[in-house]
CSV table of C-alpha atoms in Angstrom, one decimal:
chain,number,residue,atom,x,y,z
F,863,MET,CA,91.2,77.6,78.4
F,864,ARG,CA,92.9,73.9,78.0
F,865,GLU,CA,90.8,71.2,79.2
F,866,SER,CA,93.0,68.7,81.1
F,867,TRP,CA,92.7,65.7,83.3
F,868,ARG,CA,94.8,64.3,86.1
F,869,TRP,CA,96.0,60.7,85.3
F,870,TYR,CA,97.9,58.6,87.6
F,871,GLY,CA,99.6,56.4,85.1
F,872,GLU,CA,100.0,52.9,86.1
F,873,PHE,CA,98.6,53.3,89.5
F,874,ASP,CA,95.2,55.0,88.0
F,875,ARG,CA,92.1,52.7,87.8
F,876,ILE,CA,91.0,54.9,84.8
F,877,THR,CA,92.4,54.3,81.3
F,878,LEU,CA,93.4,57.1,78.9
F,879,PRO,CA,90.9,55.8,76.4
F,880,GLU,CA,88.4,56.4,78.9
F,881,VAL,CA,89.7,59.9,79.6
F,882,ALA,CA,89.5,60.4,75.9
F,883,GLN,CA,85.6,60.3,76.3
F,884,THR,CA,85.5,63.0,78.5
F,885,GLY,CA,86.7,65.5,75.9
F,886,ALA,CA,89.9,66.7,77.7
F,887,THR,CA,93.0,67.0,75.5
F,888,GLY,CA,95.5,67.7,78.3
F,889,ILE,CA,97.1,65.1,80.7
F,890,VAL,CA,98.5,66.2,84.1
F,891,ASN,CA,100.8,63.7,85.3
F,892,ALA,CA,104.0,62.7,87.3
F,893,LEU,CA,106.4,59.9,87.8
F,894,HIS,CA,104.8,58.9,91.2
F,895,GLU,CA,107.0,55.6,91.1
F,896,ILE,CA,110.2,57.5,91.8
F,897,PRO,CA,111.1,58.3,95.3
F,898,TYR,CA,111.2,61.9,96.3
F,899,GLY,CA,114.6,63.6,96.0
F,900,GLU,CA,115.7,61.2,93.1
F,901,VAL,CA,116.3,62.4,89.5
F,902,TRP,CA,113.6,61.7,87.1
F,903,PRO,CA,115.3,59.8,84.1
F,904,ARG,CA,115.0,61.4,80.6
F,905,GLN,CA,114.1,58.1,79.5
F,906,ALA,CA,111.4,57.5,81.9
F,907,ILE,CA,110.1,61.0,81.3
F,908,ALA,CA,110.1,60.3,77.2
F,909,ALA,CA,108.1,57.0,77.8
F,910,ARG,CA,105.5,58.3,79.6
F,911,ARG,CA,105.2,61.4,77.3
F,912,ASP,CA,105.0,59.1,74.4
F,913,ALA,CA,102.4,56.8,75.9
F,914,ILE,CA,100.3,60.0,76.4
F,915,ILE,CA,100.6,61.3,72.9
F,916,ARG,CA,99.9,57.8,71.4
F,917,ALA,CA,96.7,57.9,73.3
F,918,GLY,CA,95.6,61.3,71.8
F,919,PHE,CA,96.8,63.8,74.5
F,920,ASP,CA,99.6,66.0,75.2
F,921,TRP,CA,101.4,66.1,78.7
F,922,VAL,CA,100.7,69.6,79.6
F,923,VAL,CA,101.5,69.8,83.1
F,924,VAL,CA,103.8,68.0,85.7
F,925,GLU,CA,101.9,67.6,89.0
F,926,SER,CA,104.1,67.2,91.0
F,927,LEU,CA,107.8,67.2,91.0
F,928,PRO,CA,107.9,66.7,94.6
F,929,ILE,CA,110.0,68.7,97.0
F,930,HIS,CA,112.1,66.6,99.6
F,931,GLU,CA,111.3,67.0,103.0
F,932,ARG,CA,114.7,68.0,104.0
F,933,ILE,CA,114.5,70.9,101.8
F,934,LYS,CA,111.3,72.2,103.4
F,935,ARG,CA,113.1,71.5,107.2
F,936,GLY,CA,116.2,73.1,105.5
F,937,ALA,CA,118.1,70.2,107.0
F,938,GLY,CA,121.8,69.5,106.5
F,939,ASP,CA,123.7,69.8,103.1
F,940,LEU,CA,120.9,70.0,100.5
F,941,SER,CA,123.4,70.6,97.4
F,942,ALA,CA,122.8,67.1,96.1
F,943,LEU,CA,119.0,67.5,96.5
F,944,PHE,CA,118.9,70.8,94.8
F,945,ALA,CA,121.2,69.4,92.0
F,946,ASN,CA,119.0,66.3,91.5
F,947,TYR,CA,115.9,68.6,91.2
F,948,ARG,CA,117.3,70.8,88.7
F,949,GLN,CA,118.4,67.8,86.7
F,950,SER,CA,114.8,66.5,86.6
F,951,MET,CA,113.9,69.9,85.4
F,952,ALA,CA,116.2,69.9,82.7
F,953,ASN,CA,115.0,66.2,81.6
F,954,LEU,CA,111.5,67.4,81.6
F,955,ALA,CA,112.4,70.5,79.6
F,956,ALA,CA,114.4,68.5,77.2
F,957,GLU,CA,111.4,66.5,76.5
F,958,GLY,CA,108.9,69.3,75.8
F,959,ILE,CA,107.3,69.6,79.3
F,960,THR,CA,107.7,72.9,80.8
F,961,THR,CA,105.1,73.5,83.2
F,962,ILE,CA,105.5,72.3,86.8
F,963,CYS,CA,103.0,72.4,89.7
F,964,TYR,CA,104.2,71.6,93.1
F,965,ASN,CA,103.3,72.4,96.6
F,966,PHE,CA,105.4,73.4,99.9
F,967,MET,CA,103.2,71.7,102.6
F,968,PRO,CA,105.3,69.9,105.5
F,969,LEU,CA,104.7,66.3,105.6
F,970,LEU,CA,101.1,66.0,104.1
F,971,ASP,CA,99.7,67.2,100.7
F,972,TRP,CA,95.9,67.7,101.1
F,973,THR,CA,94.1,66.5,104.1
F,974,ARG,CA,90.6,65.3,104.9
F,975,THR,CA,89.0,63.4,107.5
F,976,ASP,CA,86.2,61.7,105.6
F,977,LEU,CA,86.8,60.0,102.1
F,978,ALA,CA,83.1,59.3,101.6
F,979,ALA,CA,81.0,61.8,103.3
F,980,PRO,CA,77.3,61.5,101.8
F,981,VAL,CA,76.0,64.1,99.6
F,982,ALA,CA,72.4,65.1,99.3
F,983,ARG,CA,70.6,63.0,96.5
F,984,GLY,CA,73.1,60.4,96.5
F,985,GLY,CA,77.0,60.1,95.9
F,986,THR,CA,79.9,61.1,98.3
F,987,CYS,CA,82.3,63.5,98.7
F,988,LEU,CA,85.7,64.5,100.7
F,989,ARG,CA,85.1,66.2,103.8
F,990,PHE,CA,87.6,67.9,106.3
F,991,SER,CA,85.8,67.8,109.9
F,992,ALA,CA,87.2,70.1,112.4
F,993,PRO,CA,85.9,67.9,115.3
F,994,ARG,CA,87.4,64.9,113.8
F,995,MET,CA,90.7,66.6,113.1
F,996,ALA,CA,90.9,67.7,116.7
F,997,ALA,CA,90.1,64.2,117.9
F,998,PHE,CA,92.9,62.8,115.9
F,999,GLU,CA,95.6,65.5,116.9
F,1000,LEU,CA,94.5,65.5,120.6
F,1001,HIS,CA,93.4,62.0,121.6
F,1002,MET,CA,95.0,59.9,118.8
F,1003,LEU,CA,98.3,61.6,118.2
F,1004,GLY,CA,98.5,63.0,121.8
F,1005,ARG,CA,99.6,66.7,120.6
F,1006,ALA,CA,98.3,68.6,123.9
F,1007,ALA,CA,99.3,71.9,122.2
F,1008,ALA,CA,96.4,71.4,119.7
F,1009,GLU,CA,94.1,72.3,122.3
F,1010,ALA,CA,94.7,76.2,121.6
F,1011,ASP,CA,94.0,75.5,117.9
F,1012,TYR,CA,90.5,74.8,117.9
F,1013,PRO,CA,87.4,76.7,119.7
F,1014,PRO,CA,85.7,75.2,122.7
F,1015,GLY,CA,82.8,74.0,120.8
F,1016,VAL,CA,85.1,71.8,118.3
F,1017,LEU,CA,87.1,70.3,121.3
F,1018,ALA,CA,84.0,69.3,122.9
F,1019,GLU,CA,82.6,67.5,119.9
F,1020,ALA,CA,86.2,66.0,119.4
F,1021,ALA,CA,86.0,64.3,122.5
F,1022,VAL,CA,82.6,63.0,122.3
F,1023,TRP,CA,83.5,61.6,118.7
F,1024,PHE,CA,86.7,59.9,120.3
F,1025,GLN,CA,84.7,58.4,123.2
F,1026,GLN,CA,82.3,56.7,120.8
F,1027,ALA,CA,84.5,55.8,118.0
F,1028,THR,CA,85.5,52.1,117.3
F,1029,GLU,CA,88.9,51.1,116.7
F,1030,ALA,CA,87.8,50.8,112.9
F,1031,ASP,CA,86.5,54.4,113.2
F,1032,ARG,CA,90.1,55.5,114.2
F,1033,ASP,CA,92.0,53.4,111.8
F,1034,GLY,CA,89.7,54.9,109.1
F,1035,LEU,CA,90.4,58.4,110.2
F,1036,LEU,CA,94.2,57.9,110.1
F,1037,HIS,CA,93.8,56.3,106.6
F,1038,ALA,CA,91.8,59.2,105.6
F,1039,ILE,CA,94.4,62.0,106.7
F,1040,MET,CA,97.1,59.9,105.1
F,1041,SER,CA,95.3,59.6,101.7
F,1042,GLY,CA,96.3,62.9,100.4
F,1043,LEU,CA,99.8,61.6,99.5
F,1044,PRO,CA,99.4,60.0,96.0
F,1045,GLY,CA,102.8,58.3,94.9
F,1046,ALA,CA,104.7,59.1,98.2
F,1047,TYR,CA,106.5,56.4,99.8
F,1048,ASP,CA,105.7,57.7,103.5
F,1049,ARG,CA,102.6,56.4,104.9
F,1050,TYR,CA,102.7,57.2,108.6
F,1051,ASP,CA,101.1,55.1,111.5
F,1052,ILE,CA,100.8,57.3,114.8
F,1053,PRO,CA,104.3,56.6,116.1
F,1054,ALA,CA,105.8,57.2,112.6
F,1055,LEU,CA,103.9,60.5,112.4
F,1056,ARG,CA,105.0,61.6,115.8
F,1057,ALA,CA,108.7,61.0,114.9
F,1058,ALA,CA,108.1,62.7,111.7
F,1059,LEU,CA,106.5,65.6,113.4
F,1060,ALA,CA,109.4,65.9,115.7
F,1061,ASP,CA,111.8,66.8,112.9
F,1062,TYR,CA,109.8,69.8,112.4
F,1063,GLU,CA,110.3,71.3,115.9
F,1064,GLY,CA,111.4,74.9,116.2
F,1065,ILE,CA,110.2,75.4,112.5
F,1066,GLY,CA,107.7,78.1,112.3
F,1067,GLN,CA,106.3,80.2,109.6
F,1068,GLY,CA,109.4,82.5,109.5
F,1069,GLU,CA,111.8,79.5,109.2
F,1070,LEU,CA,109.5,77.8,106.6
F,1071,ARG,CA,109.3,80.8,104.6
F,1072,SER,CA,113.2,81.0,104.7
F,1073,HIS,CA,113.5,77.6,103.6
F,1074,TYR,CA,111.0,78.2,100.6
F,1075,LYS,CA,112.9,81.4,99.6
F,1076,ARG,CA,116.0,79.4,99.3
F,1077,PHE,CA,114.2,76.6,97.2
F,1078,LEU,CA,113.0,79.4,94.8
F,1079,ASP,CA,116.4,80.9,94.7
F,1080,GLU,CA,117.8,77.3,93.8
F,1081,VAL,CA,115.2,76.7,91.1
F,1082,ILE,CA,113.8,79.8,89.6
F,1083,PRO,CA,117.0,80.7,87.7
F,1084,ALA,CA,117.2,77.2,86.2
F,1085,ALA,CA,113.7,77.6,85.1
F,1086,GLU,CA,114.1,80.7,83.7
F,1087,ASP,CA,117.0,79.3,81.6
F,1088,LEU,CA,115.2,76.4,80.5
F,1089,GLY,CA,111.9,78.1,79.6
F,1090,MET,CA,109.9,76.6,82.1
F,1091,ARG,CA,106.9,77.9,84.3
F,1092,PHE,CA,106.7,77.0,88.1
F,1093,CYS,CA,103.2,77.3,89.8
F,1094,VAL,CA,102.8,76.6,93.5
F,1095,HIS,CA,99.6,74.9,94.9
F,1096,PRO,CA,98.1,76.6,98.0
F,1097,ASP,CA,97.9,74.9,101.1
F,1098,ASP,CA,95.0,72.4,101.4
F,1099,PRO,CA,93.4,72.9,104.0
F,1100,PRO,CA,94.7,76.6,104.3
F,1101,ARG,CA,95.5,76.6,107.7
F,1102,ASP,CA,98.1,75.4,110.1
F,1103,ILE,CA,97.6,71.7,111.1
F,1104,LEU,CA,99.5,68.9,113.1
F,1105,GLY,CA,101.3,72.0,114.7
F,1106,LEU,CA,103.1,72.4,111.2
F,1107,PRO,CA,103.1,75.9,109.7
F,1108,ARG,CA,101.4,76.7,106.3
F,1109,ILE,CA,102.8,79.4,104.2
F,1110,VAL,CA,100.7,79.3,101.0
F,1111,SER,CA,97.2,80.1,102.6
F,1112,ASP,CA,95.9,83.5,101.9
F,1113,ALA,CA,96.3,86.5,99.8
F,1114,GLU,CA,99.2,87.8,102.0
F,1115,ASP,CA,101.3,84.6,101.5
F,1116,ILE,CA,100.7,84.6,97.7
F,1117,ALA,CA,101.9,88.2,97.5
F,1118,TRP,CA,104.8,87.4,99.5
F,1119,ILE,CA,105.8,84.6,97.4
F,1120,MET,CA,105.4,86.3,94.1
F,1121,ALA,CA,107.5,89.1,95.4
F,1122,ALA,CA,110.3,86.6,96.7
F,1123,VAL,CA,111.4,85.9,93.2
F,1124,ASP,CA,109.9,88.5,91.2
F,1125,SER,CA,109.7,86.4,87.8
F,1126,PRO,CA,107.2,85.0,85.4
F,1127,ALA,CA,108.8,81.6,85.9
F,1128,ASN,CA,107.5,82.0,89.7
F,1129,GLY,CA,103.9,81.5,89.4
F,1130,LEU,CA,100.7,80.3,91.0
F,1131,THR,CA,98.3,77.2,90.4
F,1132,LEU,CA,95.1,78.8,91.2
F,1133,CYS,CA,93.2,76.2,93.3
F,1134,ALA,CA,89.8,77.4,93.9
F,1135,GLY,CA,89.0,74.7,96.3
F,1136,SER,CA,92.2,75.2,98.4
F,1137,LEU,CA,91.9,78.9,98.8
F,1138,GLY,CA,88.1,78.6,98.8
F,1139,ALA,CA,88.4,76.7,102.3
F,1140,ASN,CA,89.7,79.7,104.0
F,1141,PRO,CA,86.6,82.4,104.8
F,1142,ALA,CA,89.1,85.1,104.6
F,1143,ASN,CA,89.9,84.4,100.8
F,1144,ASP,CA,88.2,86.1,98.0
F,1145,VAL,CA,89.2,83.7,95.3
F,1146,PRO,CA,88.2,85.8,92.3
F,1147,ALA,CA,90.1,88.9,93.7
F,1148,ILE,CA,93.3,86.6,94.4
F,1149,ALA,CA,93.1,85.6,90.8
F,1150,ARG,CA,92.8,88.9,89.4
F,1151,ALA,CA,95.7,90.2,91.5
F,1152,HIS,CA,97.9,87.7,90.1
F,1153,ALA,CA,96.5,86.8,86.8
F,1154,ALA,CA,99.6,87.3,84.8
F,1155,ARG,CA,101.3,84.6,87.0
F,1156,ILE,CA,98.7,82.0,87.0
F,1157,HIS,CA,100.1,79.1,84.9
F,1158,PHE,CA,97.6,76.2,85.9
F,1159,ALA,CA,94.0,76.2,87.5
F,1160,HIS,CA,92.5,73.7,89.5
F,1161,LEU,CA,88.7,74.4,89.5
F,1162,ARG,CA,86.6,72.9,92.1
F,1163,ASN,CA,84.2,74.3,94.8
F,1164,VAL,CA,83.9,73.8,98.6
F,1165,ARG,CA,81.1,74.5,101.3
F,1166,LYS,CA,82.1,75.7,104.5
F,1167,ASP,CA,80.9,75.4,108.0
F,1168,PRO,CA,81.3,77.8,110.7
F,1169,ASP,CA,83.3,75.6,112.9
F,1170,GLY,CA,86.1,75.4,110.4
F,1171,SER,CA,85.0,72.1,108.6
F,1172,PHE,CA,84.4,72.2,105.0
F,1173,GLU,CA,83.5,69.7,102.2
F,1174,GLU,CA,83.7,69.3,98.3
F,1175,ALA,CA,80.6,70.9,96.7
F,1176,ALA,CA,79.5,70.4,93.3
F,1177,HIS,CA,81.7,72.6,91.0
F,1178,LEU,CA,79.1,75.1,90.5
F,1179,ALA,CA,77.4,74.9,93.8
F,1180,GLY,CA,79.8,75.8,96.4
F,1181,ASP,CA,80.7,79.2,98.3
F,1182,THR,CA,83.4,80.4,95.5
F,1183,ASP,CA,81.7,82.2,92.6
F,1184,MET,CA,83.1,80.1,90.0
F,1185,VAL,CA,81.5,82.1,87.0
F,1186,ALA,CA,83.5,85.2,88.2
F,1187,LEU,CA,86.8,83.2,88.8
F,1188,ILE,CA,86.3,81.8,85.0
F,1189,GLY,CA,85.7,85.4,83.8
F,1190,VAL,CA,89.0,86.5,85.4
F,1191,LEU,CA,91.1,83.6,83.8
F,1192,LEU,CA,89.5,84.0,80.3
F,1193,ALA,CA,90.2,88.0,80.6
F,1194,GLU,CA,93.7,87.3,81.3
F,1195,GLU,CA,93.8,84.8,78.3
F,1196,ALA,CA,92.5,87.5,76.3
F,1197,ARG,CA,95.4,89.7,77.5
F,1198,ARG,CA,98.0,87.2,76.8
F,1199,ARG,CA,96.5,86.8,72.8
F,1200,ALA,CA,96.7,90.5,72.8
F,1201,GLU,CA,100.3,90.5,73.5
F,1202,GLY,CA,100.7,87.8,70.9
F,1203,ARG,CA,101.8,85.1,73.2
F,1204,ALA,CA,101.5,81.5,71.9
F,1205,ASP,CA,101.1,80.1,75.3
F,1206,ALA,CA,97.9,82.2,76.2
F,1207,ASP,CA,95.6,79.2,77.2
F,1208,ILE,CA,95.7,78.1,80.8
F,1209,PRO,CA,95.3,74.7,81.1
F,1210,PHE,CA,92.9,73.7,84.0
F,1211,ARG,CA,91.6,70.5,85.3
F,1212,PRO,CA,88.2,69.6,87.3
F,1213,ASP,CA,89.3,68.8,90.5
F,1214,HIS,CA,88.1,66.6,93.4
F,1215,GLY,CA,84.7,65.4,92.0
F,1216,HIS,CA,82.0,63.6,94.0
F,1217,GLU,CA,81.8,59.9,93.5
F,1218,LEU,CA,78.6,59.2,91.5
F,1219,LEU,CA,76.6,56.2,90.3
F,1220,ASP,CA,79.4,53.5,89.9
F,1221,ASP,CA,82.4,55.5,90.7
F,1222,ALA,CA,82.7,53.9,94.2
F,1223,ALA,CA,83.2,50.4,92.6
F,1224,ARG,CA,86.4,51.4,90.6
F,1225,GLY,CA,88.5,52.1,93.7
F,1226,THR,CA,90.2,55.3,92.2
F,1227,HIS,CA,92.2,57.7,94.0
F,1228,PRO,CA,90.3,59.6,96.6
F,1229,GLY,CA,88.6,62.5,95.0
F,1230,TYR,CA,89.4,61.6,91.5
F,1231,PRO,CA,86.4,59.6,90.3
F,1232,LEU,CA,85.7,59.3,86.6
F,1233,ILE,CA,81.9,60.2,86.4
F,1234,GLY,CA,81.9,62.8,89.3
F,1235,ARG,CA,84.9,64.8,87.5
F,1236,LEU,CA,83.2,64.3,84.2
F,1237,ARG,CA,80.2,66.2,85.7
F,1238,GLY,CA,82.5,68.9,86.9
F,1239,LEU,CA,84.1,69.4,83.7
F,1240,ALA,CA,80.9,69.5,81.7
F,1241,GLU,CA,79.8,72.2,84.1
F,1242,LEU,CA,82.8,74.2,84.0
F,1243,ARG,CA,82.8,73.5,80.0
F,1244,GLY,CA,79.3,75.2,79.9
F,1245,VAL,CA,80.5,78.2,81.7
F,1246,ILE,CA,83.6,78.7,79.5
F,1247,ALA,CA,81.4,78.5,76.5
F,1248,ALA,CA,79.0,81.0,77.6
F,1249,LEU,CA,81.5,83.5,78.9
F,1250,SER,CA,83.3,83.1,75.5
F,1251,HIS,CA,80.3,83.7,73.3
F,1252,PRO,CA,80.8,86.6,71.0
F,1253,GLY,CA,78.2,88.7,73.0
F,1254,VAL,CA,80.1,88.5,76.1
F,1255,THR,CA,83.1,90.4,77.0
F,1256,PRO,CA,86.2,88.7,78.3
F,1257,GLY,CA,85.2,89.5,81.8
F,1258,GLY,CA,82.0,88.0,81.7
F,1259,PHE,CA,79.6,90.6,81.1
F,1260,ALA,CA,77.2,91.1,78.1
F,1261,ALA,CA,78.5,93.3,75.5
């Protein structure tokens, strides 16, 4: 497996020389400065790739080439947006970058209510609190229909939190919910978020799936021609929020996507944390079912609560069996090598680490500290080394 690291370019407080000390050799990057829907110029791609190479890395995955909200809504004449997207793909391929991670989540990417929840024995983590999300939807956003989305106990806790919350608490909650949009130009206040949600009125799961299918039909043939691999990132959290449908949340969703355009170019980013936040998901089983179409992996773990809340756990300490999952990925790599494929290695990155020691002083992107991710990478590296030992079969069992 190819050890990689997400780096935010000029927006990142962590430098490439520091990343080099983690041992990772691949960089996961995007041109976050370019507004959604515009073409990524070939010169800008080449300049970023060359900077990455000069620092001793390869640019192994684009995360993400964002999809304009109008495409997700199916709104108006989309021909120019699709043409721009395909041109960006062609420019990336021309500079040797051929794997694109993306998502199809309406309005927001990953969503959390707490950016610095305390962790036992010190440090902080990202957390999604169902009561706080309910408080935001019902009492701050004023979305009355949200009452049907939460159990009575969560609604009661939400009301108590809102009554006791200060203005600073409420501002902090809005900030946390908006923080999952790295590089995005849209940062909503409450009135702007209400207006953005109104644009999605009448769009349910069926309509969003139809728009997603159109996107795949527009870009996957181009990806095949360019020798590219697309890999969709699961919803985070894997549930409807803000009244918006989510369509990449469970095993059935992923099976639908893989069948919608049955091509090796239409693949999956196996995000253990996003899928693991849904109690119905058996993450190793999902990986096993779609192993041949996994082009990228986000390895992190979550610890779930019965009320629908969850928080980022240490990489080997959450609810997902990370050892079993890595065993599935290593077995798939072995299968690819047996076929003689030169691209057998699956790039992965340690995702959403805890803020540890002096991480908090750096002010990095939420969920992307240096020391916390380094700890995660070291733990994952140990599992990979153990399962790759000559005395262990590719599936992770002693020979």
